[in-house]
Coordinates of C-alpha atoms in Angstrom, one line a residue:
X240 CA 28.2 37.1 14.7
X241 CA 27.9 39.4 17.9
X242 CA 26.1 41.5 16.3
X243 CA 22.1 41.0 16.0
X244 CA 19.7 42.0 13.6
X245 CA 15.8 41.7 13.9
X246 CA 13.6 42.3 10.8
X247 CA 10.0 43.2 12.5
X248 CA 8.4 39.7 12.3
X249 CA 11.2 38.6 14.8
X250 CA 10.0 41.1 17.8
X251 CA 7.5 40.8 19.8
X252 CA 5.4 44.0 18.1
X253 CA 6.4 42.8 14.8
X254 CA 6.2 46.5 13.7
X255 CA 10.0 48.0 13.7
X256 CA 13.4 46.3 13.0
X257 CA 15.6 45.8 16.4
X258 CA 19.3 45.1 16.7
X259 CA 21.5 44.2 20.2
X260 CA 24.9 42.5 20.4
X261 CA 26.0 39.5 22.9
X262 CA 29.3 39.4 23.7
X263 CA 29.8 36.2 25.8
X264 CA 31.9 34.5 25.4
X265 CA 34.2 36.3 22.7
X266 CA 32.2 38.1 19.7
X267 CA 32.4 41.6 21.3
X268 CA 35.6 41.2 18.7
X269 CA 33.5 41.4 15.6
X270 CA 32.2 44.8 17.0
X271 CA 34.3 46.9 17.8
X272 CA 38.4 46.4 18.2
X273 CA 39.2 44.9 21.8
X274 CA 41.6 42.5 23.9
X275 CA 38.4 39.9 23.9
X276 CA 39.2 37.9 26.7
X277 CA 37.8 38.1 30.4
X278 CA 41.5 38.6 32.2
X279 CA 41.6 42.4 30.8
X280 CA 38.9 44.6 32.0
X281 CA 38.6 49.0 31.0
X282 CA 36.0 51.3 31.1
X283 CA 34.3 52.9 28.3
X284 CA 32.0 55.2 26.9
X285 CA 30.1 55.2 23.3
X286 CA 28.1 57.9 21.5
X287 CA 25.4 56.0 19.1
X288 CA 22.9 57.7 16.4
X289 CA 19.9 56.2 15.6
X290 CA 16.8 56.7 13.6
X291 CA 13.7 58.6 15.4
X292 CA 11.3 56.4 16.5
X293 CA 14.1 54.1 18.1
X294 CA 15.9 54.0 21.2
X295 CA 19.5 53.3 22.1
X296 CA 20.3 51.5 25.4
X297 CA 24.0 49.8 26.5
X298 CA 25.0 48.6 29.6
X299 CA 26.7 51.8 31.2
X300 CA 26.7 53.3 34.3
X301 CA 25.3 56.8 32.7
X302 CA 23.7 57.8 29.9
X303 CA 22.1 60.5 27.9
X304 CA 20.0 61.4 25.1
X305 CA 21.0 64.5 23.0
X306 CA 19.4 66.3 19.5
X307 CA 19.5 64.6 16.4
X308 CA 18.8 61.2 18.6
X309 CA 22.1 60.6 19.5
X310 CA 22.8 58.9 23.4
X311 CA 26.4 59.3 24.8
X312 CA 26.9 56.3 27.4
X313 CA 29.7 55.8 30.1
X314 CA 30.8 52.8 31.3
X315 CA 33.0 54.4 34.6
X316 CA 33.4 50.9 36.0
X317 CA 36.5 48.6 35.0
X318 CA 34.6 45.8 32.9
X319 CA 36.0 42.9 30.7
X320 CA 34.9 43.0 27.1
X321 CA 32.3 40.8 27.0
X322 CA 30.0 42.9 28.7
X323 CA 30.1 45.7 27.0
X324 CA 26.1 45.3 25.1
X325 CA 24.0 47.6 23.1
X326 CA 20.7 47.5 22.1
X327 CA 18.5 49.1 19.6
X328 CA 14.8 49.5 18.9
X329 CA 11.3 50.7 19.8
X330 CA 11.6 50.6 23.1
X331 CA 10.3 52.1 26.3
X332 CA 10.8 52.2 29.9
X333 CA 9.0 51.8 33.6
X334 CA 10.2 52.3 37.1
X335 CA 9.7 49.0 39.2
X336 CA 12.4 50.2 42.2
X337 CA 14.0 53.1 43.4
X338 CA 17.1 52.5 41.6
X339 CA 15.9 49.8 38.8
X340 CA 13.6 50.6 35.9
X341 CA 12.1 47.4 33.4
X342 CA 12.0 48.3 29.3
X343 CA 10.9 46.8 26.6
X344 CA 8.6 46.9 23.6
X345 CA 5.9 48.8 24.3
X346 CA 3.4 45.6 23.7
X347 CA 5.1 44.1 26.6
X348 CA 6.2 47.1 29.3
X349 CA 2.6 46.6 31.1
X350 CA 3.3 42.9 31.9
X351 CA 7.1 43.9 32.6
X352 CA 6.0 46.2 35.5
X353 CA 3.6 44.3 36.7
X354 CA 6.3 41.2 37.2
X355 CA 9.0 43.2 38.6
X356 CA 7.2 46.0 40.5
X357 CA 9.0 46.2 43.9
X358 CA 10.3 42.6 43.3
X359 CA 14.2 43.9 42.6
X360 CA 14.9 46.2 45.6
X361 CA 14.1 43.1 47.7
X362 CA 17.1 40.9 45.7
X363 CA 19.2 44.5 45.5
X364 CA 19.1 44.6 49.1
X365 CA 19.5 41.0 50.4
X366 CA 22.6 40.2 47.5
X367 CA 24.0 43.7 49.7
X368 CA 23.5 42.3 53.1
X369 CA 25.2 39.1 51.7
X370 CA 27.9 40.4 49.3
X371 CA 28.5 43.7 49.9
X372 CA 27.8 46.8 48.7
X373 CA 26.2 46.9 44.8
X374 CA 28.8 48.9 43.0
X375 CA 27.0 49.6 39.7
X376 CA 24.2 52.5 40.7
X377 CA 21.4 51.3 39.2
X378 CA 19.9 47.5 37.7
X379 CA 17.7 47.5 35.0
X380 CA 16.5 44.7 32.8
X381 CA 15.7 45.1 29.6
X382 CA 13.4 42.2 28.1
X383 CA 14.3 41.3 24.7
X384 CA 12.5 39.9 21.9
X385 CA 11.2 36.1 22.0
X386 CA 14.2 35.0 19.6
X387 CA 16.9 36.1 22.1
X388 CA 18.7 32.3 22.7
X389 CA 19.0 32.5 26.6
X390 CA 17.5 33.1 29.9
X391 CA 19.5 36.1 30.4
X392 CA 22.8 38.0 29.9
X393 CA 23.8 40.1 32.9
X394 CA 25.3 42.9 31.3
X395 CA 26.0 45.4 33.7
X396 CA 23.7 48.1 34.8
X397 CA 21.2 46.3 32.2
X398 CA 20.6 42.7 32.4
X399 CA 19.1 41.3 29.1
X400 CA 16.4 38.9 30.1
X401 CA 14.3 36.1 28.0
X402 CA 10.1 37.6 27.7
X403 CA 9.6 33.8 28.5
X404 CA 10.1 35.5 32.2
X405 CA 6.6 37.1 32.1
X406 CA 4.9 34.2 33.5
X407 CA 1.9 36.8 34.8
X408 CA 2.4 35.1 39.0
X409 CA 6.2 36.4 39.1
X410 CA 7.0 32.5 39.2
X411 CA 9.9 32.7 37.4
X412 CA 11.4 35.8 38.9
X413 CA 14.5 33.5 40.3
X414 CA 16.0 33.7 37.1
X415 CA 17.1 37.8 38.2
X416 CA 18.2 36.6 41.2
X417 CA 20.6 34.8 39.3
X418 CA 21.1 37.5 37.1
X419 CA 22.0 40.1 40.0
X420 CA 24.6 37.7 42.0
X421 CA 26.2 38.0 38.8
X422 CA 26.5 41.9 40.1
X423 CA 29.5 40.5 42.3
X424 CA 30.5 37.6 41.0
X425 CA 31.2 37.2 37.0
X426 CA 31.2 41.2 36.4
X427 CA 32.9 42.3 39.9
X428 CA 35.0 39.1 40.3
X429 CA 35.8 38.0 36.7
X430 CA 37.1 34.6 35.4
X431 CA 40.7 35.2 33.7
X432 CA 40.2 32.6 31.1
X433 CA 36.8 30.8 29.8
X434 CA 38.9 27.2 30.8
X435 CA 37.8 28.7 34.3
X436 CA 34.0 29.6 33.7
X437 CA 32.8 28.1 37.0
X438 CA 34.1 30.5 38.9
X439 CA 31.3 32.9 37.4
X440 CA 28.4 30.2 37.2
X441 CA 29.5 28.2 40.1
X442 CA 29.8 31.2 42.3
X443 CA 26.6 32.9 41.2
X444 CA 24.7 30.0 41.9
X445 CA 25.9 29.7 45.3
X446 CA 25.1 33.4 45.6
X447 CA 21.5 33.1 43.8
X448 CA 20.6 30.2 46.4
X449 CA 21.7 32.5 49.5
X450 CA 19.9 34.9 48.1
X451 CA 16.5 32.7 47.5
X452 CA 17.1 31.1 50.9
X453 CA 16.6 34.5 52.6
X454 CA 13.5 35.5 50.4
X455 CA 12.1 32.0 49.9
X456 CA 13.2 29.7 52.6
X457 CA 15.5 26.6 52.6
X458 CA 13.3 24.6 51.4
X459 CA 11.9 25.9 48.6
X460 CA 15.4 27.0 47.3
X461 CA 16.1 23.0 48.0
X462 CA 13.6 21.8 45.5
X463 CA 15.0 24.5 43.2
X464 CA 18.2 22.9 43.5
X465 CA 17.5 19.6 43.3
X466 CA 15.9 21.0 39.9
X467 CA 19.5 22.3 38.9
X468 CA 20.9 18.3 40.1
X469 CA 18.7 16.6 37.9
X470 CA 19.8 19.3 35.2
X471 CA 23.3 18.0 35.7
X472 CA 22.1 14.3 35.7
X473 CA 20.9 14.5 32.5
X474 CA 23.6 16.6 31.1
X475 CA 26.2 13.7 32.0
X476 CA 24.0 10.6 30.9
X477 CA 23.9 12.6 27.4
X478 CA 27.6 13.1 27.1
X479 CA 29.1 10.6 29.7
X480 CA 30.7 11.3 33.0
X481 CA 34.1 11.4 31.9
X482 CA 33.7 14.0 29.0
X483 CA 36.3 16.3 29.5
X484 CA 34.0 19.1 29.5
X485 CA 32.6 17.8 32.4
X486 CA 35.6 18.7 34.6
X487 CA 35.5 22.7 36.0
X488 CA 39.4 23.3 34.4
X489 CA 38.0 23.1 30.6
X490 CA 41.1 22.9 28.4
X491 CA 40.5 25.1 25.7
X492 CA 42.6 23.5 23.0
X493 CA 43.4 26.5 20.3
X494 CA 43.6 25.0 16.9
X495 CA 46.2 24.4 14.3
X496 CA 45.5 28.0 13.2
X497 CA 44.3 31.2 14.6
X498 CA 41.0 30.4 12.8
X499 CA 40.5 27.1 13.7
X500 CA 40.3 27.5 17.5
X501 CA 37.3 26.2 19.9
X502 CA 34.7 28.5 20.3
X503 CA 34.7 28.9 24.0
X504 CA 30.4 28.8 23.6
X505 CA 31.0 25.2 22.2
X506 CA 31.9 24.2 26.1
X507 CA 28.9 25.6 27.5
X508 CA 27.0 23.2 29.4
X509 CA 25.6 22.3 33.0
X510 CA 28.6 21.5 34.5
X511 CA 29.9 24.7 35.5
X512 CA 27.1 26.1 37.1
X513 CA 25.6 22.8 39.0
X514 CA 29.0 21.4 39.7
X515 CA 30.2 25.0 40.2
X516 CA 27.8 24.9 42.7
X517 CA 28.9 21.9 44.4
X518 CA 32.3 23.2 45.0
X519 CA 31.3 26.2 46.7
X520 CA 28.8 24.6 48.9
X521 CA 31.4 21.7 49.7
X522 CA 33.9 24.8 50.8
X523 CA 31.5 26.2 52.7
X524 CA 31.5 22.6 54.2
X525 CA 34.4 23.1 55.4
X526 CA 33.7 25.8 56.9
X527 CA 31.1 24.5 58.9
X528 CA 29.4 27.9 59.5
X529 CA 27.1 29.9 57.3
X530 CA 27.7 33.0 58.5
X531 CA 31.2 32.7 58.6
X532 CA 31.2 31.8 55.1
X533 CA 29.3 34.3 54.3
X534 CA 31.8 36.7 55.8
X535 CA 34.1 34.9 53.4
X536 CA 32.4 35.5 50.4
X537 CA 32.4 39.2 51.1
X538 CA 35.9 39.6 51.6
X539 CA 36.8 37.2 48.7
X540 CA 34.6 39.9 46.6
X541 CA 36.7 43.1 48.3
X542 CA 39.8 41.4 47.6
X543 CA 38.8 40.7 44.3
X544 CA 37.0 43.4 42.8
X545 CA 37.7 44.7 39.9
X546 CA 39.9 41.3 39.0
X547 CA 40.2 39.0 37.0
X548 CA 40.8 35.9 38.7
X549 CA 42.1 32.2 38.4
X550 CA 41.2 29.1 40.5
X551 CA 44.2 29.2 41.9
X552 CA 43.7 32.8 43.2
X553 CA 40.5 32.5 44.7
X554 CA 40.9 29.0 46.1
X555 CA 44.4 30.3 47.7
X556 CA 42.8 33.2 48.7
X557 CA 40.2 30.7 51.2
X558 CA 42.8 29.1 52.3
X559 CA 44.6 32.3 53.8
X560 CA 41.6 33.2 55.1
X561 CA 40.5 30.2 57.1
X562 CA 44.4 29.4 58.2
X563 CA 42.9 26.7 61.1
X564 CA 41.7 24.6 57.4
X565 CA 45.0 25.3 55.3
X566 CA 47.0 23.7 58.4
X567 CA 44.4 20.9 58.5
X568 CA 45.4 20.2 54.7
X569 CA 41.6 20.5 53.9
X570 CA 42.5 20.6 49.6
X571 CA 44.6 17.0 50.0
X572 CA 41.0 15.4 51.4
X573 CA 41.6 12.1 49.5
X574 CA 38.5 11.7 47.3
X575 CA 37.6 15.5 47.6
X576 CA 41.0 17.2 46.4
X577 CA 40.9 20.5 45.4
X578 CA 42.9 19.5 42.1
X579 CA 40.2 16.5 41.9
X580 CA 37.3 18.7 41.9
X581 CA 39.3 21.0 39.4
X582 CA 40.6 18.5 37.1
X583 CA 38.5 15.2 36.8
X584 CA 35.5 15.3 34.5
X585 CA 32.5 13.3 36.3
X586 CA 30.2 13.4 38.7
X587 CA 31.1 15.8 42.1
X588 CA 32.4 14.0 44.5
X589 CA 30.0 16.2 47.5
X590 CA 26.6 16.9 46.8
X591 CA 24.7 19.5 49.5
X592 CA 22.4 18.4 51.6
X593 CA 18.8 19.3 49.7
X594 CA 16.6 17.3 52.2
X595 CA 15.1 20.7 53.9
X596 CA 13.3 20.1 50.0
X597 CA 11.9 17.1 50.9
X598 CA 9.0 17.9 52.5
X599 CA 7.8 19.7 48.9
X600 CA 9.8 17.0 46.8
X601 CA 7.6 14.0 49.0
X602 CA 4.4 14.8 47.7
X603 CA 5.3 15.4 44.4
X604 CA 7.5 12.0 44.4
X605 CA 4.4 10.2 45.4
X606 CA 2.2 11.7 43.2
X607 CA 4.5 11.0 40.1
X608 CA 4.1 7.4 41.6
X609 CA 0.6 7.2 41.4
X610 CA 0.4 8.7 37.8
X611 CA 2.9 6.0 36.5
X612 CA 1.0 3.0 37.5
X613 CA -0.6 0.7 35.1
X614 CA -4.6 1.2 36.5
X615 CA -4.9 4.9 38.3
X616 CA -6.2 5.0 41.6
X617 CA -8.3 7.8 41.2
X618 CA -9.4 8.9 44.6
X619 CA -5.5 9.1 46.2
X620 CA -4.7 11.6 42.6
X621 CA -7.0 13.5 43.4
X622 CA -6.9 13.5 47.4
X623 CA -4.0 15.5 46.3
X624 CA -4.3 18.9 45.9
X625 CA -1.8 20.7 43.9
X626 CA -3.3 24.4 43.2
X627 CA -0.8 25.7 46.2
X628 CA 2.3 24.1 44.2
X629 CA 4.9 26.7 43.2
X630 CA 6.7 26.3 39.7
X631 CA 9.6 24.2 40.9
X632 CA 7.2 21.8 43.0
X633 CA 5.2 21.5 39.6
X634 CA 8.5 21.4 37.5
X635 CA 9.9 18.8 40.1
X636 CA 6.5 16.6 39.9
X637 CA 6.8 16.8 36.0
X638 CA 10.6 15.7 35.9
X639 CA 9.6 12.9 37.8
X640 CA 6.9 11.9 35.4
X641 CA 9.3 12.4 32.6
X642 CA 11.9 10.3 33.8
X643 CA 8.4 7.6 34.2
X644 CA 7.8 7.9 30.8
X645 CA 6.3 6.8 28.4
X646 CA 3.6 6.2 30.6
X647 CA 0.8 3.3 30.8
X648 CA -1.6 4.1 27.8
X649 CA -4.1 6.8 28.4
X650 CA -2.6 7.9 31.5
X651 CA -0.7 11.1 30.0
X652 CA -4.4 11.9 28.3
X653 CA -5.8 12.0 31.4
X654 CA -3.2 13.9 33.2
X655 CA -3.8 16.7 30.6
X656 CA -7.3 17.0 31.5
X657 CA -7.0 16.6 35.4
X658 CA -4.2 19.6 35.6
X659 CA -5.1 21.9 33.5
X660 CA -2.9 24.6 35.4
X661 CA 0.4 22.2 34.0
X662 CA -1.0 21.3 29.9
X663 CA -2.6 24.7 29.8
X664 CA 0.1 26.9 31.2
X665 CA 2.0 29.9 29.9
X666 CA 5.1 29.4 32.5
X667 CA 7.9 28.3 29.7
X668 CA 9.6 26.1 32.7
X669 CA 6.4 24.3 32.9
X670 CA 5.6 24.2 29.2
X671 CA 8.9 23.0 28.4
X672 CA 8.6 20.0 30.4
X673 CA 5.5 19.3 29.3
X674 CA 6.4 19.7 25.4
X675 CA 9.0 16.7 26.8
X676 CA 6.4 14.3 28.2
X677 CA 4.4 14.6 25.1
X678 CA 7.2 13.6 23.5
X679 CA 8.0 11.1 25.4
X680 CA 4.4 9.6 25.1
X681 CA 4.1 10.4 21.5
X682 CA 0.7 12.2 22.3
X683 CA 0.1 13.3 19.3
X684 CA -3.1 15.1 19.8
X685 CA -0.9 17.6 21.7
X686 CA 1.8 18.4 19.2
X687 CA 0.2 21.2 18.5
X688 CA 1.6 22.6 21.9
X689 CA 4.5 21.5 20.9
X690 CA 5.0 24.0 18.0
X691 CA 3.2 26.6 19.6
X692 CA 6.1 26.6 22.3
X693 CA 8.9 26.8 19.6
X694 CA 7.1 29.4 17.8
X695 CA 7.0 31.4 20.7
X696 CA 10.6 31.6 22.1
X697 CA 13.7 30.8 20.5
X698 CA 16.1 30.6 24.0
X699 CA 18.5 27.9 23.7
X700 CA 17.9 26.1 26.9
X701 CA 14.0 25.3 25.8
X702 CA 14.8 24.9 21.7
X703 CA 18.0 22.1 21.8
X704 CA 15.8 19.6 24.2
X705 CA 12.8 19.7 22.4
X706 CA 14.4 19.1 18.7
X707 CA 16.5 16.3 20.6
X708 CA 13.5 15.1 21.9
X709 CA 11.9 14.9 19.0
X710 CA 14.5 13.7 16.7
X711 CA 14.7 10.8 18.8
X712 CA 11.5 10.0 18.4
X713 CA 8.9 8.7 16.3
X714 CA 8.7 9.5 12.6
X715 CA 6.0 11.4 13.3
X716 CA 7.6 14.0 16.0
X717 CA 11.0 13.6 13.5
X718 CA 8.3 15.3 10.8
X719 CA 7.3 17.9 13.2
X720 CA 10.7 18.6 13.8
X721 CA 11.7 19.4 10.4
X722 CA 8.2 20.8 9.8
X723 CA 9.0 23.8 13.1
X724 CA 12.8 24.2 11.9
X725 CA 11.6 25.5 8.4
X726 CA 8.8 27.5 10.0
X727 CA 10.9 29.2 12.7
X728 CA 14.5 29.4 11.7
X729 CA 14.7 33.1 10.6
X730 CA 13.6 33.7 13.8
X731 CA 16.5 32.0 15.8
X732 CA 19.2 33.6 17.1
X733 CA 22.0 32.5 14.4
X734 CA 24.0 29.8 17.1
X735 CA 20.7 28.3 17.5
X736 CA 20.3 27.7 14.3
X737 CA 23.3 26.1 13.6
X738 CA 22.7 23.9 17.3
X739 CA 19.5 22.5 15.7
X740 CA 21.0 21.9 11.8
X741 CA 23.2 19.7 13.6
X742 CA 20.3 17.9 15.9
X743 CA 18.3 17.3 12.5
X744 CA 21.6 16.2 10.6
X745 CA 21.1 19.3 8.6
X746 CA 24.2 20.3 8.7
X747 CA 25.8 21.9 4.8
X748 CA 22.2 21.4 3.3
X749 CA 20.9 24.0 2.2

């Protein structure tokens, strides 16, 4: 299962076969022989023959190409398993940074370079100010082909990235910001066991939002949040707060057997990364002091590095740190318990303060407003002038009208015509949502969009909402659902697949 293989009509030139592996959370087994867990990390190095015309990259901090089209790669950094990646196909690079380079299919490398040109230093250097020095030599990204199931895998040295990040404005470029805090914390600072996956997601989102507050501002990294909390809204409506994946210590129950054992991908969900998130800023709450915190986080990364860490570690390691808290009992708080945040599924009990996001999240609240009332008044829509929005005020604006719907009739229809920069645009965060209120509306004159949008991409995170979506509703979008499955499964990543058999109730039908 780790290992993937592309006939032609699933890459984006649709000329050549291509093949990469994903690892996370434990497949790198069925690749090569390994201890496949996160609490042991080695270096290595792999030599890898492939046909002319192709081009082997892995995530390595050297490589080299000798005769006969053979690359020998070193790894000369202590990683756990899962991040060992390779990938193989017709494939070329570009130099967008001084120490960071974009490839991909050669259909695609122009748009690549044009994203990311300069863009990466800018992150490289802030996530340095912030977290210390970057340990790996140099960050590349390497955009896959559309059927790769998520945003992005930060394998080091090489981050494997959706294309669905060529937006052509560099709107979605926060997505490698999240992708490089992994740089310190996930592949420098390591989770010892999957139970304890926040500590990766949690952490790096904490990181990617220090980062984005630098480059971006508080309050744009706000709304962005606030994007994320609705995320984790949803997430527990759907399953119900007291799931007990929703708590950040995930029991992994193994089986009755070796063979029967949860899947640790099975437990993937918002929870560790928005609720992750929650934690850390509520510590840094504590602390009462950015930059001290700050300070924190780069000596909890020295002490660290190279680790693999529990909970326990890390949250024993802040308490030593900030002695003044640890005698003020700070992790007996009643109602904010460090064993409550670790151990109680539901809803965190601290949420950071986003309201430096309210003054982009107001007029988007109030616009949302207008568009869900029974007769439209006109002239205050369009006294509003949204061309200057950036993607997460537009993706705010449309989770608000989502959450509306369905709408009055006719008012989705004339949405669609008035912003044509939101039904018309190529931006998957956008499309996505909009896909949804169609959806929601049962607009069927724009199902067509619809399909388009699952023809185009197969990541996880865009695919599983949509067929939900549709499932749920009418017999018409149930059609269209079965309809798209047929027409796009063998270009799903294989988990995908079997993620959407089970949404259409597919599931041992052949």
């Amino acid at each position: 299962p780790q290992v993937c293989w592309l006939a032609p009509e699933q890459t984006a030139g649709k000329q050549k076969p291509y093949m990469y592996t994903q690892g996370q959370a434990v497949l790198n087994r069925s690749f090569f022989p390994c201890f496949d867990t996160p609490s042991v990390k080695c270096t290595y190095s792999a030599t890898v023959q492939v046909p002319e015309g192709f081009t082997a990259v892995m995530s390595a901090t050297s490589w080299e190409k000798q005769k006969d089209n053979t690359f020998v790669f070193k790894m000369s950094q202590p990683i756990p398993s899962y991040l060992i990646a390779l990938a193989v196909g017709d494939i070329v690079s570009a130099d967008v940074g001084p120490r960071s380079r974009v490839w991909a299919e050669p259909c695609l490398i122009e748009a690549a370079k044009e994203e990311y040109d300069g863009v990466i230093e800018e992150f490289l250097a802030v996530g340095e100010k912030l977290f210390g020095p970057y340990v790996w030599g140099r960050y590349d990204i390497l955009f896959m082909p559309p059927s790769f199931p998520f945003g992005g895998m930060e394998n080091p040295c090489l981050t494997f990235v959706t294309p669905c990040l060529l937006a052509g404005d560099r709107s979605l470029a926060d997505v490698i910001i999240h992708e490089i805090s992994h740089s310190w914390f996930g592949n420098l600072v390591t989770n010892a066991t999957w139970g304890e996956f926040w500590l990766n997601e949690g952490f790096t989102m904490y990181a990617q939002r220090r980062i984005s507050t630098e480059v971006y501002g508080l309050a744009y990294t706000c709304l962005e949040a606030a994007t994320g909390r609705a995320l984790l809204r949803q997430h527990m409506d759907n399953t119900g707060e007291d799931h007990p994946l929703n708590k950040l210590r995930v029991v992994i129950e193994p089986g009755f057997s070796f063979f029967l054992g949860v899947n640790p991908d099975d437990t993937y969900n918002e929870t560790p990364y928005e609720k992750g998130y929650c934690f850390v800023s509520y510590l840094a709450h504590l602390v009462g002091d950015q930059s001290k915190f700050d300070a924190f986080l780069q000596a909890y990364v020295n002490q660290f590095k190279f680790q693999s860490i529990t909970a326990d570690d890390a949250l024993g390691f802040f308490l030593e740190y900030f002695p003044e808290l640890k005698e003020k009992g700070v992790d007996s708080i009643p109602g904010f318990e460090f064993d409550r945040w670790l151990n109680t599924p539901g809803w965190p009990p601290y949420l950071p303060d986003l309201s430096p996001g309210e003054q982009l999240m107001k007029p988007a609240d109030e616009l949302a407003e207008l568009w869900a009332a029974d007769s439209l008044n006109v002239e205050a829509i369009e006294a509003v002038d949204i061309t200057s929005w950036r993607t997460y005020q537009l993706v705010y604006f449309l989770d608000k009208i989502l959450q509306k719907s369905p709408l009055p009739e006719g008012n989705v229809e004339r949405l669609s015509k008035m912003y044509p920069k939101i039904s018309k645009a190529q931006n998957a965060e956008l499309r996505l949502r909009w896909c949804q209120i169609v959806l929601k509306n049962n607009l069927k004159a724009e199902y067509s969009k619809v399909k388009d949008f699952l023809h185009s991409q197969g990541k996880q995170k865009y695919t599983l909402p949509l067929y939900r979506a549709m499932w749920g509703g009418s017999e018409s979008a149930r059609a269209l659902a079965l309809e798209t499955f047929l027409a796009t499964a063998p270009q799903l990543h294989v988990n995908v697949q079997n993620y959407v058999k089970k949404i259409l109730g597919l599931e041992g039908a052949e």
